[in-house]
Amino acid sequence: MDNGITFEKVSHIYQPNSPFSHLALNNASFKIEPGDFVAIIGHTGSGKSTLVQHINALLKPTTGQILIYNTKIQPETSNKNLKQLRHHVGMVFQFPENQLFEETVIKDIMFGPKNYGASDDEARTAAKEAMQMIGLESSLADKSPFDLSGGQRRRVAIAGVLAMKPEILVLDEPTAGLDPRGRTRLLDLITNLNQTQKVTIVLVTHQMEDVVDYAKKIIVMDNGRVIRFGNSQEIFGDPSWVKAHHLNLPRSAQFSLALKKNGVKFDRLALTIDQLADKVSNLVKH
Amino acid sequence: MSNIIQVKNISFKYSDQPYLFSDLSLNIEEGKWTTIIGQNGSGKSTLTRLIDGLLTLDKGKIVVDGLPVNDENINMVRNQIGIVFQNPEDQFVGATVEDDVAFGLENRQISRNVMRVKVKNSLKEVGMWDFRNRIPANLSGGQKQRVAIAGIIGLSPKIIILDEATSMLDPQGREDILGLVRKLKDEKHLTIVSITHDIDEATGADRVIVLNQGKIIKDALPEQIFSQTQFLKEIGLDIPFTEKVVEKLRKNNITVPSQYMNEEELLNWITELLSKK
């Protein structure tokens, strides 16, 4: 078995058999290849977070199954068979900084590797590497995480996941609330992990710019269903479809549409700023 | 025009850290929309907490609507200020939207009948009355912020501070909330202070203050700041969408006017340029 992620007819019902029963994930089937960079987009409440929480079996399917990292996750799979999976799938939740708890930054980052059997020395080395990767100065190692700024705390939390050297990295809105420099740094870091170490990236985001600038493939969710799986041109190239599903176009695409309305010829919508400026430059020069 | 917030020669530091503010002064004009922009750690949120008396100054003083912020006046000062925070979930206490808005009023010992009317009016003003029986946790990010704003306007403050209030929202939600705040500002003659690292949130402001490491490094009109792309990048802020397009056009050897253009202006400029061909 390879270490891709395969969902086969996966549904998830919260609080089944109760008046609050809610079908949050509805018959989802798709395959993410090893080394891919996939963005998951969709309206608030469309099931994005529910979907990604199945990737490390934090949630288990109500029906269907998931094949991932030599593990089969089915409704009846017991937690004791999931340790290996969780070692290799790193999860960065929304506001991960709220989960810091150790006395010092370095101890917090070492917690994950130690939990999976690394020695003190191994964990410390991994933690230092992770700090360097994410741009935390080594002088912060012995500070309390609670004395750091919000952006620094976010990086400590993410370093804790990186220190486990995951082969699949799932991030649920990791840049929310970060300043532009912090956002770019984080997105460049995960791109680098994807390109140099072939880490599979699954990124939940509301930022369409990040989707077109960074992701290779996109999963679109609506009302618990995976309604489209494709590259950015396949998803955003059809603006009326995008609108019908309450999604936003990247700003460059919105701008191209407005230019089109003004009579400028656009056979294909520009999705990124580079595409937009190149298209306009070409029209000016020819 | 009077200054509804006066920050006079303040100094402040967190324990074990160097001074964040030393001898900082700043006035906020009544009825204006002032955006304070800066990256994480620049002191933006600390300034909010000092203005609202959640943190105590080491030196200097802050005057809000004529009242110095101190232990004696703190309740009166807070009556004048409503703060919308980044993550509304941290602020919800009620089981329903209506309960949640009522809670803030209940805390101010407003009688039950008056309260019911106020809750209704506030929820109507933010367009959330139809959602009054919903559970706050199940709302979208933008709807949650609307409810938070309803809770604030029920208390009739003179000043609303948006403390990264739109940074968790998608672009549509952000537009929606900024539009709502603009409407409320005009109707109720509010003073708005928005604290953000999102350059787009500064678009509609009357004045933009750039804060960096506890110091004001720029204080100008939005369009004066937007075109200074090199400066914005150096301090780790984003540059506006149109400036990014312009920058790339220049790289492609297209001559573009030097002054800042908003989206509509850029759109018209490109359309005209191409129509001449």
Coordinates of C-alpha atoms in Angstrom, one line a residue:
Chain A
M1 CA 0.0 0.0 0.0
D2 CA 1.3 3.5 -0.7
N3 CA 1.0 6.4 1.6
G4 CA -1.7 8.3 -0.3
I5 CA -5.0 9.1 1.3
T6 CA -8.0 7.2 -0.1
F7 CA -11.6 8.0 1.0
E8 CA -14.2 5.4 0.0
K9 CA -17.8 6.4 0.4
V10 CA -17.1 8.1 3.7
S11 CA -20.0 9.5 5.7
H12 CA -20.0 11.0 9.1
I13 CA -23.0 11.7 11.3
Y14 CA -22.6 13.7 14.5
Q15 CA -24.8 12.6 17.4
P16 CA -26.5 9.8 15.4
N17 CA -29.9 8.5 16.7
S18 CA -30.6 11.7 18.5
P19 CA -32.7 14.7 17.6
F20 CA -29.5 16.6 16.9
S21 CA -28.2 14.1 14.4
H22 CA -26.3 15.9 11.7
L23 CA -24.9 14.5 8.5
A24 CA -21.6 16.4 8.2
L25 CA -19.9 14.3 5.6
N26 CA -21.9 12.7 2.9
N27 CA -20.5 9.8 0.8
A28 CA -17.1 11.3 0.1
S29 CA -14.8 9.4 -2.2
F30 CA -11.4 10.7 -3.6
K31 CA -7.8 9.9 -3.6
I32 CA -4.9 12.2 -2.6
E33 CA -1.6 11.0 -4.1
P34 CA 1.6 10.9 -2.0
G35 CA 3.5 14.1 -2.3
D36 CA 0.4 16.1 -3.4
F37 CA -0.5 19.6 -2.2
V38 CA -4.3 19.7 -1.8
A39 CA -6.4 22.7 -0.6
I40 CA -9.9 22.1 0.8
I41 CA -12.3 24.9 0.3
G42 CA -16.0 25.5 1.0
H43 CA -18.4 27.6 2.9
T44 CA -18.4 27.7 6.7
G45 CA -20.1 24.5 7.8
S46 CA -19.6 22.7 4.6
G47 CA -17.7 19.8 6.3
K48 CA -14.1 20.8 5.7
S49 CA -13.0 20.3 9.3
T50 CA -15.0 17.1 9.7
L51 CA -13.3 15.7 6.6
V52 CA -9.7 16.5 7.7
Q53 CA -10.3 15.1 11.2
H54 CA -10.8 11.7 9.5
I55 CA -7.3 11.8 8.1
N56 CA -5.7 11.0 11.4
A57 CA -8.8 9.1 12.6
L58 CA -9.7 11.7 15.2
L59 CA -13.1 11.1 13.8
K60 CA -14.0 7.7 12.4
P61 CA -16.4 7.2 9.5
T62 CA -20.0 6.4 10.4
T63 CA -20.0 4.4 7.1
G64 CA -17.4 3.9 4.5
Q65 CA -13.6 3.5 4.9
I66 CA -10.3 5.4 4.6
L67 CA -7.1 3.9 3.5
I68 CA -4.1 5.8 4.7
Y69 CA -0.5 5.1 5.7
N70 CA -0.9 1.3 5.6
T71 CA -4.0 1.6 7.8
K72 CA -7.6 1.0 7.1
I73 CA -9.9 3.2 9.1
Q74 CA -13.4 1.8 9.4
P75 CA -16.3 2.6 11.8
E76 CA -15.2 -0.2 14.2
T77 CA -11.4 0.4 14.0
S78 CA -10.0 0.7 17.6
N79 CA -7.7 3.4 18.7
K80 CA -4.9 1.1 19.7
N81 CA -4.3 0.3 16.0
L82 CA -3.9 3.9 15.1
K83 CA -0.7 4.9 16.9
Q84 CA 1.5 4.4 13.8
L85 CA -0.9 6.4 11.7
R86 CA -1.0 9.3 14.1
H87 CA 2.8 9.3 14.2
H88 CA 3.0 9.9 10.5
V89 CA 0.0 12.3 10.1
G90 CA 0.7 15.7 11.6
M91 CA -2.4 17.8 12.4
V92 CA -2.3 21.5 12.9
F93 CA -5.7 22.6 14.1
Q94 CA -7.3 26.0 14.1
F95 CA -5.6 28.2 16.8
P96 CA -3.2 25.5 17.7
E97 CA -1.5 27.9 20.2
N98 CA -4.4 27.3 22.6
Q99 CA -3.0 23.8 23.1
L100 CA 0.4 24.7 24.4
F101 CA 0.9 23.5 28.0
E102 CA 4.5 22.9 28.9
E103 CA 6.7 25.1 31.0
T104 CA 9.1 25.9 28.2
V105 CA 9.0 26.2 24.5
I106 CA 11.5 23.4 23.9
K107 CA 9.6 21.0 26.2
D108 CA 6.4 21.7 24.4
I109 CA 8.0 20.9 21.0
M110 CA 9.7 17.8 22.4
F111 CA 6.4 16.4 23.7
G112 CA 5.3 14.9 20.4
P113 CA 8.4 13.0 19.5
K114 CA 8.8 11.7 23.1
N115 CA 5.2 10.5 23.1
Y116 CA 6.1 8.3 20.1
G117 CA 9.2 6.8 21.8
A118 CA 12.0 9.2 20.9
S119 CA 14.7 9.6 23.6
D120 CA 15.3 12.9 25.3
D121 CA 18.3 13.6 23.0
E122 CA 16.5 12.6 19.8
A123 CA 13.5 14.7 20.8
R124 CA 15.6 17.7 21.6
T125 CA 17.5 17.5 18.3
A126 CA 14.2 17.2 16.4
A127 CA 12.7 20.1 18.4
K128 CA 15.7 22.4 17.6
E129 CA 15.4 21.5 13.9
A130 CA 11.7 22.3 13.9
M131 CA 12.3 25.6 15.7
Q132 CA 14.9 26.6 13.0
M133 CA 12.6 25.5 10.2
I134 CA 9.7 27.6 11.4
G135 CA 11.9 30.6 12.2
L136 CA 11.9 30.6 16.0
E137 CA 15.1 32.0 17.5
S138 CA 16.9 29.4 19.6
S139 CA 17.0 32.0 22.5
L140 CA 13.3 31.4 22.9
A141 CA 13.8 27.7 23.7
D142 CA 13.8 28.1 27.5
K143 CA 11.1 30.7 27.7
S144 CA 7.5 30.0 28.8
P145 CA 5.3 29.7 25.7
F146 CA 2.9 32.0 27.6
D147 CA 5.4 34.9 27.5
L148 CA 5.5 34.9 23.7
S149 CA 3.4 36.9 21.2
G150 CA 0.4 35.3 19.5
G151 CA 2.3 34.7 16.3
Q152 CA 5.3 33.2 18.1
R153 CA 3.0 30.8 20.0
R154 CA 1.4 29.7 16.8
R155 CA 4.9 28.8 15.5
V156 CA 5.7 26.9 18.6
A157 CA 2.6 24.8 18.2
I158 CA 3.4 24.1 14.5
A159 CA 7.0 23.3 15.4
G160 CA 5.6 20.6 17.8
V161 CA 3.9 18.9 14.8
L162 CA 6.9 19.3 12.5
A163 CA 9.2 17.8 15.1
M164 CA 7.4 14.5 14.6
K165 CA 8.6 14.6 11.0
P166 CA 5.2 13.8 9.6
E167 CA 4.8 12.4 6.1
I168 CA 1.3 13.8 5.8
L169 CA 0.7 17.3 7.1
V170 CA -2.9 18.5 7.6
L171 CA -3.4 22.1 8.4
D172 CA -6.8 23.7 9.2
E173 CA -6.6 27.4 8.6
P174 CA -3.1 27.7 9.9
T175 CA -2.6 31.3 8.8
A176 CA -5.8 32.8 10.3
G177 CA -4.9 35.7 12.4
L178 CA -1.2 35.8 11.3
D179 CA 0.3 38.9 9.9
P180 CA 1.3 38.9 6.2
R181 CA 4.9 38.2 6.9
G182 CA 4.0 35.3 9.2
R183 CA 1.5 34.0 6.6
T184 CA 4.0 34.0 3.7
R185 CA 6.7 32.4 5.9
L186 CA 4.4 29.6 6.9
L187 CA 3.1 28.9 3.4
D188 CA 6.6 29.0 2.0
L189 CA 7.7 26.5 4.7
I190 CA 5.0 24.0 3.9
T191 CA 5.7 24.4 0.2
N192 CA 9.3 23.7 0.9
L193 CA 8.4 20.5 2.9
N194 CA 6.2 19.4 0.0
Q195 CA 8.9 20.0 -2.6
T196 CA 12.1 18.9 -0.9
Q197 CA 10.8 16.2 1.5
K198 CA 7.7 15.1 -0.5
V199 CA 5.5 15.7 2.5
T200 CA 1.8 15.4 1.5
I201 CA 0.0 18.6 2.4
V202 CA -3.7 19.0 3.0
L203 CA -4.6 22.6 3.7
V204 CA -8.0 23.9 4.7
T205 CA -8.3 27.6 3.9
H206 CA -10.7 30.5 3.1
Q207 CA -8.0 32.4 1.2
M208 CA -8.5 31.8 -2.5
E209 CA -5.2 33.6 -3.2
D210 CA -3.4 31.0 -1.2
V211 CA -5.2 28.2 -3.0
V212 CA -4.2 29.4 -6.5
D213 CA -0.7 30.4 -5.4
Y214 CA 0.3 27.3 -3.5
A215 CA -2.0 24.2 -4.0
K216 CA -1.7 21.7 -6.9
K217 CA -5.2 20.4 -6.4
I218 CA -8.4 21.5 -4.8
I219 CA -11.3 19.7 -3.1
V220 CA -14.5 21.8 -3.0
M221 CA -17.0 20.9 -0.3
D222 CA -20.6 22.0 -0.1
N223 CA -23.1 20.8 2.5
G224 CA -21.0 17.7 3.5
R225 CA -20.3 16.6 0.0
V226 CA -17.2 16.7 -2.1
I227 CA -18.6 18.5 -5.1
R228 CA -15.4 18.9 -7.2
F229 CA -11.8 17.8 -7.2
G230 CA -9.5 19.3 -9.7
N231 CA -6.8 21.9 -10.4
S232 CA -7.3 25.6 -10.0
Q233 CA -8.2 26.3 -13.6
E234 CA -10.8 23.5 -13.5
I235 CA -12.4 24.9 -10.3
F236 CA -12.1 28.7 -10.8
G237 CA -12.3 28.7 -14.6
D238 CA -16.0 28.5 -14.4
P239 CA -17.1 31.6 -12.5
S240 CA -20.8 31.0 -12.6
W241 CA -20.3 27.6 -11.0
V242 CA -18.1 29.1 -8.3
K243 CA -20.8 31.7 -7.6
A244 CA -23.6 29.1 -7.5
H245 CA -21.7 27.3 -4.7
H246 CA -21.1 30.4 -2.6
L247 CA -17.4 30.4 -3.1
N248 CA -15.2 33.4 -3.8
L249 CA -13.1 33.8 -6.9
P250 CA -9.4 34.8 -6.4
R251 CA -9.2 38.6 -6.7
S252 CA -7.3 38.4 -9.9
A253 CA -10.1 36.4 -11.4
Q254 CA -12.7 38.9 -10.2
F255 CA -10.6 41.6 -11.7
S256 CA -10.3 39.8 -15.0
L257 CA -14.1 39.3 -15.1
A258 CA -14.5 43.1 -14.6
L259 CA -12.1 43.8 -17.4
K260 CA -14.0 41.3 -19.6
K261 CA -17.2 43.3 -18.9
N262 CA -15.4 46.4 -20.1
G263 CA -14.8 44.6 -23.4
V264 CA -11.2 43.4 -22.8
K265 CA -10.7 40.0 -24.4
F266 CA -10.1 37.2 -21.9
D267 CA -10.4 33.7 -23.2
R268 CA -9.2 32.3 -19.9
L269 CA -9.5 34.0 -16.6
A270 CA -6.3 35.0 -14.9
L271 CA -6.2 33.4 -11.5
T272 CA -3.0 34.9 -10.1
I273 CA -1.5 38.4 -10.1
D274 CA 1.3 37.2 -12.4
Q275 CA -1.2 35.7 -14.9
L276 CA -3.3 38.9 -14.8
A277 CA -0.4 41.3 -15.3
D278 CA 1.2 39.1 -18.0
K279 CA -2.1 38.9 -19.9
V280 CA -2.6 42.7 -19.7
S281 CA 1.0 43.3 -20.7
N282 CA 0.6 41.0 -23.7
L283 CA -2.5 42.8 -24.8
V284 CA -0.7 46.2 -24.6
K285 CA 2.3 45.0 -26.5
H286 CA 0.5 43.2 -29.3
Chain B
M1 CA -13.2 68.4 15.8
S2 CA -12.5 67.1 19.3
N3 CA -10.3 64.3 20.3
I4 CA -12.3 61.5 21.9
I5 CA -9.3 59.5 22.8
Q6 CA -6.1 61.2 23.9
V7 CA -3.0 59.1 24.6
K8 CA -0.5 61.4 26.3
N9 CA 3.2 60.4 26.7
I10 CA 2.5 56.9 27.8
S11 CA 5.1 54.3 28.7
F12 CA 4.3 50.6 29.2
K13 CA 6.2 47.3 29.4
Y14 CA 5.3 43.7 30.2
S15 CA 7.3 42.3 33.0
D16 CA 10.7 40.8 32.0
Q17 CA 10.5 42.6 28.6
P18 CA 11.9 45.9 27.4
Y19 CA 9.6 48.9 27.1
L20 CA 7.0 48.4 24.3
F21 CA 5.8 52.0 24.4
S22 CA 7.9 54.8 25.7
D23 CA 6.6 58.3 25.5
L24 CA 3.9 57.5 22.9
S25 CA 1.3 60.2 22.2
L26 CA -1.7 59.9 19.9
N27 CA -5.1 61.5 19.4
I28 CA -8.2 59.9 17.9
E29 CA -10.7 62.3 16.5
E30 CA -14.4 62.0 17.3
G31 CA -16.6 60.6 14.5
K32 CA -13.7 59.5 12.4
W33 CA -12.6 56.0 11.2
T34 CA -9.0 55.5 12.3
T35 CA -7.1 52.4 11.3
I36 CA -4.0 51.3 13.3
I37 CA -2.0 48.9 11.3
G38 CA 1.1 46.9 12.2
Q39 CA 2.4 43.4 12.3
N40 CA 2.1 40.9 15.2
G41 CA 3.9 42.2 18.2
S42 CA 3.8 45.9 17.1
G43 CA 1.8 46.9 20.1
K44 CA -1.7 47.2 18.5
S45 CA -3.6 45.0 20.8
T46 CA -1.7 46.3 23.8
L47 CA -2.8 49.8 23.0
T48 CA -6.4 48.7 22.9
R49 CA -6.1 47.1 26.3
L50 CA -4.5 50.2 27.7
I51 CA -7.3 52.4 26.3
D52 CA -9.9 50.1 27.8
G53 CA -8.1 49.9 31.2
L54 CA -7.4 46.2 30.9
L55 CA -3.7 46.9 31.4
T56 CA -2.2 49.6 33.6
L57 CA 0.1 52.3 32.3
D58 CA 3.6 52.7 33.7
K59 CA 3.7 56.4 32.8
G60 CA 1.6 59.1 31.1
K61 CA -2.2 59.1 30.8
I62 CA -5.0 58.2 28.5
V63 CA -8.2 60.3 28.4
V64 CA -11.4 58.8 26.9
D65 CA -14.3 61.2 26.2
G66 CA -12.9 63.6 28.8
L67 CA -12.3 61.0 31.5
P68 CA -8.8 59.9 32.5
V69 CA -8.6 56.1 32.4
N70 CA -8.1 55.1 36.0
D71 CA -9.6 52.9 38.7
E72 CA -12.1 55.5 39.6
N73 CA -13.5 56.1 36.1
I74 CA -13.0 52.7 34.6
N75 CA -16.7 51.8 34.5
M76 CA -17.7 55.1 32.8
V77 CA -14.9 54.7 30.3
R78 CA -15.9 51.2 29.4
N79 CA -19.5 52.3 28.9
Q80 CA -18.2 54.5 26.1
I81 CA -16.2 51.7 24.4
G82 CA -17.3 48.5 22.7
I83 CA -14.6 46.1 21.5
V84 CA -15.1 43.5 18.8
F85 CA -12.4 40.9 19.1
Q86 CA -10.8 38.5 16.6
N87 CA -12.5 35.3 17.8
P88 CA -16.2 35.8 18.7
E89 CA -16.4 32.3 20.0
D90 CA -14.4 33.3 23.0
Q91 CA -17.0 35.9 23.9
F92 CA -20.3 34.0 23.6
V93 CA -22.0 33.1 26.9
G94 CA -25.7 32.8 25.9
A95 CA -27.4 29.6 24.8
T96 CA -29.2 31.5 22.0
V97 CA -28.3 34.6 20.0
E98 CA -31.0 36.6 21.8
D99 CA -29.7 35.5 25.3
D100 CA -26.2 36.4 24.3
V101 CA -27.0 39.9 23.4
A102 CA -29.2 40.2 26.5
F103 CA -26.4 39.1 28.7
G104 CA -24.3 42.3 28.2
L105 CA -27.3 44.5 29.0
E106 CA -28.2 42.4 32.0
N107 CA -24.8 43.1 33.3
R108 CA -25.5 46.8 33.2
Q109 CA -28.6 46.4 35.3
I110 CA -31.0 47.5 32.7
S111 CA -34.7 46.7 33.4
R112 CA -36.2 43.6 31.7
N113 CA -38.7 45.5 29.6
V114 CA -36.1 48.0 28.3
M115 CA -33.7 45.2 27.7
R116 CA -36.1 43.3 25.5
V117 CA -36.6 46.3 23.3
K118 CA -32.9 47.0 23.1
V119 CA -32.0 43.4 22.2
K120 CA -34.6 43.4 19.5
N121 CA -33.5 46.7 18.1
S122 CA -29.8 45.8 18.2
L123 CA -30.4 42.4 16.5
K124 CA -32.5 44.1 13.8
E125 CA -29.8 46.7 13.2
V126 CA -27.2 44.0 12.5
G127 CA -29.6 41.9 10.5
M128 CA -29.7 39.0 12.9
W129 CA -33.2 39.2 14.4
D130 CA -34.3 36.2 12.3
F131 CA -31.5 34.2 14.0
R132 CA -32.5 35.1 17.5
N133 CA -33.3 31.5 18.6
R134 CA -30.2 30.0 17.0
I135 CA -27.2 28.6 18.9
P136 CA -24.3 31.1 18.5
A137 CA -21.8 28.3 17.9
N138 CA -23.6 27.2 14.8
L139 CA -23.4 30.5 13.0
S140 CA -20.9 31.5 10.3
G141 CA -17.9 33.6 11.3
G142 CA -19.5 36.8 9.9
Q143 CA -22.8 36.1 11.6
K144 CA -21.0 35.6 14.9
Q145 CA -19.3 39.0 14.5
R146 CA -22.7 40.5 13.8
V147 CA -24.1 39.1 17.0
A148 CA -21.0 40.4 18.9
I149 CA -21.7 43.9 17.4
A150 CA -25.3 43.7 18.4
G151 CA -24.2 43.1 21.9
I152 CA -22.1 46.2 21.7
I153 CA -24.5 48.6 20.2
G154 CA -27.1 47.6 22.7
L155 CA -24.9 49.4 25.2
S156 CA -24.8 52.6 23.1
P157 CA -21.0 53.2 23.2
K158 CA -19.5 56.2 21.5
I159 CA -16.4 54.3 20.3
I160 CA -16.2 50.9 18.7
I161 CA -12.8 49.3 18.5
L162 CA -12.3 46.5 16.0
D163 CA -9.4 44.4 17.3
E164 CA -8.6 42.3 14.3
A165 CA -12.3 41.7 14.1
T166 CA -12.2 40.5 10.5
S167 CA -9.0 38.5 10.4
M168 CA -10.9 35.2 10.8
L169 CA -13.4 35.9 8.2
D170 CA -13.4 35.1 4.5
P171 CA -13.3 38.0 2.1
Q172 CA -17.1 38.2 1.7
G173 CA -17.6 38.0 5.5
R174 CA -15.0 40.8 5.9
E175 CA -16.7 43.1 3.4
D176 CA -20.0 42.4 5.1
I177 CA -18.8 43.3 8.6
L178 CA -16.9 46.4 7.5
G179 CA -20.0 47.5 5.6
L180 CA -22.2 47.0 8.7
V181 CA -19.8 49.0 10.9
R182 CA -19.6 51.8 8.3
K183 CA -23.5 52.0 8.3
L184 CA -23.6 52.0 12.1
K185 CA -20.9 54.6 12.3
D186 CA -22.9 57.0 10.0
E187 CA -26.2 56.4 11.7
K188 CA -25.0 56.6 15.3
H189 CA -22.1 59.1 14.8
L190 CA -19.6 56.6 16.2
T191 CA -15.9 56.8 16.4
I192 CA -14.2 53.7 14.9
V193 CA -10.8 52.5 15.7
S194 CA -9.8 49.4 13.7
I195 CA -6.7 47.5 14.6
T196 CA -5.5 45.2 11.9
H197 CA -2.7 43.9 9.8
D198 CA -4.9 43.7 6.8
I199 CA -4.1 46.5 4.4
D200 CA -7.5 46.2 2.7
E201 CA -9.2 47.0 6.0
A202 CA -7.6 50.4 5.8
T203 CA -9.2 51.3 2.5
G204 CA -12.2 53.0 3.9
A205 CA -10.5 54.7 6.8
D206 CA -10.2 58.5 7.2
R207 CA -6.7 58.1 8.6
V208 CA -4.1 55.3 8.9
I209 CA -1.6 55.0 11.6
V210 CA 1.3 52.6 11.1
L211 CA 2.6 51.1 14.4
N212 CA 6.0 49.3 14.4
Q213 CA 7.6 48.0 17.6
G214 CA 5.6 50.4 19.8
K215 CA 6.3 53.5 17.7
I216 CA 4.2 55.4 15.3
I217 CA 6.2 55.4 12.1
K218 CA 3.5 56.8 9.8
D219 CA 0.3 58.8 10.2
A220 CA -1.4 59.7 7.0
L221 CA -4.4 59.3 4.6
P222 CA -4.9 55.8 3.3
E223 CA -3.9 56.6 -0.3
Q224 CA -0.7 58.2 0.8
I225 CA 0.4 55.0 2.5
F226 CA -0.9 52.5 -0.1
S227 CA 1.5 53.5 -2.8
Q228 CA 4.5 53.2 -0.6
T229 CA 5.0 49.6 -1.4
Q230 CA 8.7 49.4 -0.5
F231 CA 8.0 50.9 3.0
L232 CA 5.0 48.5 3.6
K233 CA 7.1 45.5 2.6
E234 CA 10.0 46.5 4.8
I235 CA 7.8 46.6 7.9
G236 CA 6.3 43.2 7.0
L237 CA 2.9 44.4 5.9
D238 CA 1.1 43.4 2.7
I239 CA 0.6 45.7 -0.2
P240 CA -2.8 46.4 -1.7
F241 CA -4.0 44.2 -4.5
T242 CA -3.9 46.9 -7.1
E243 CA -0.3 47.8 -6.2
K244 CA 0.7 44.2 -6.6
V245 CA -0.7 44.2 -10.1
V246 CA 1.0 47.6 -10.9
E247 CA 4.3 46.3 -9.6
K248 CA 4.2 43.3 -11.9
L249 CA 3.1 45.5 -14.9
R250 CA 6.1 47.7 -14.4
K251 CA 8.3 44.7 -14.3
N252 CA 6.8 43.9 -17.7
N253 CA 7.9 47.3 -18.9
I254 CA 4.5 48.9 -18.9
T255 CA 4.5 52.5 -17.8
V256 CA 2.0 53.1 -15.0
P257 CA 1.1 56.4 -13.3
S258 CA 2.9 56.7 -9.9
Q259 CA -0.1 57.6 -7.8
Y260 CA -2.2 55.0 -6.0
M261 CA -5.2 53.6 -7.9
N262 CA -8.0 51.7 -6.2
E263 CA -9.5 48.7 -8.0
E264 CA -12.0 50.8 -10.0
E265 CA -9.4 53.3 -11.0
L266 CA -7.0 50.6 -12.1
L267 CA -9.7 48.9 -14.0
N268 CA -10.6 52.1 -15.9
W269 CA -7.0 52.9 -16.6
I270 CA -6.3 49.4 -18.1
T271 CA -9.5 49.5 -20.1
E272 CA -8.6 52.9 -21.5
L273 CA -5.0 51.9 -22.3
L274 CA -6.3 48.9 -24.3
S275 CA -9.0 50.8 -26.1
K276 CA -6.4 53.2 -27.6
K277 CA -4.9 50.3 -29.4

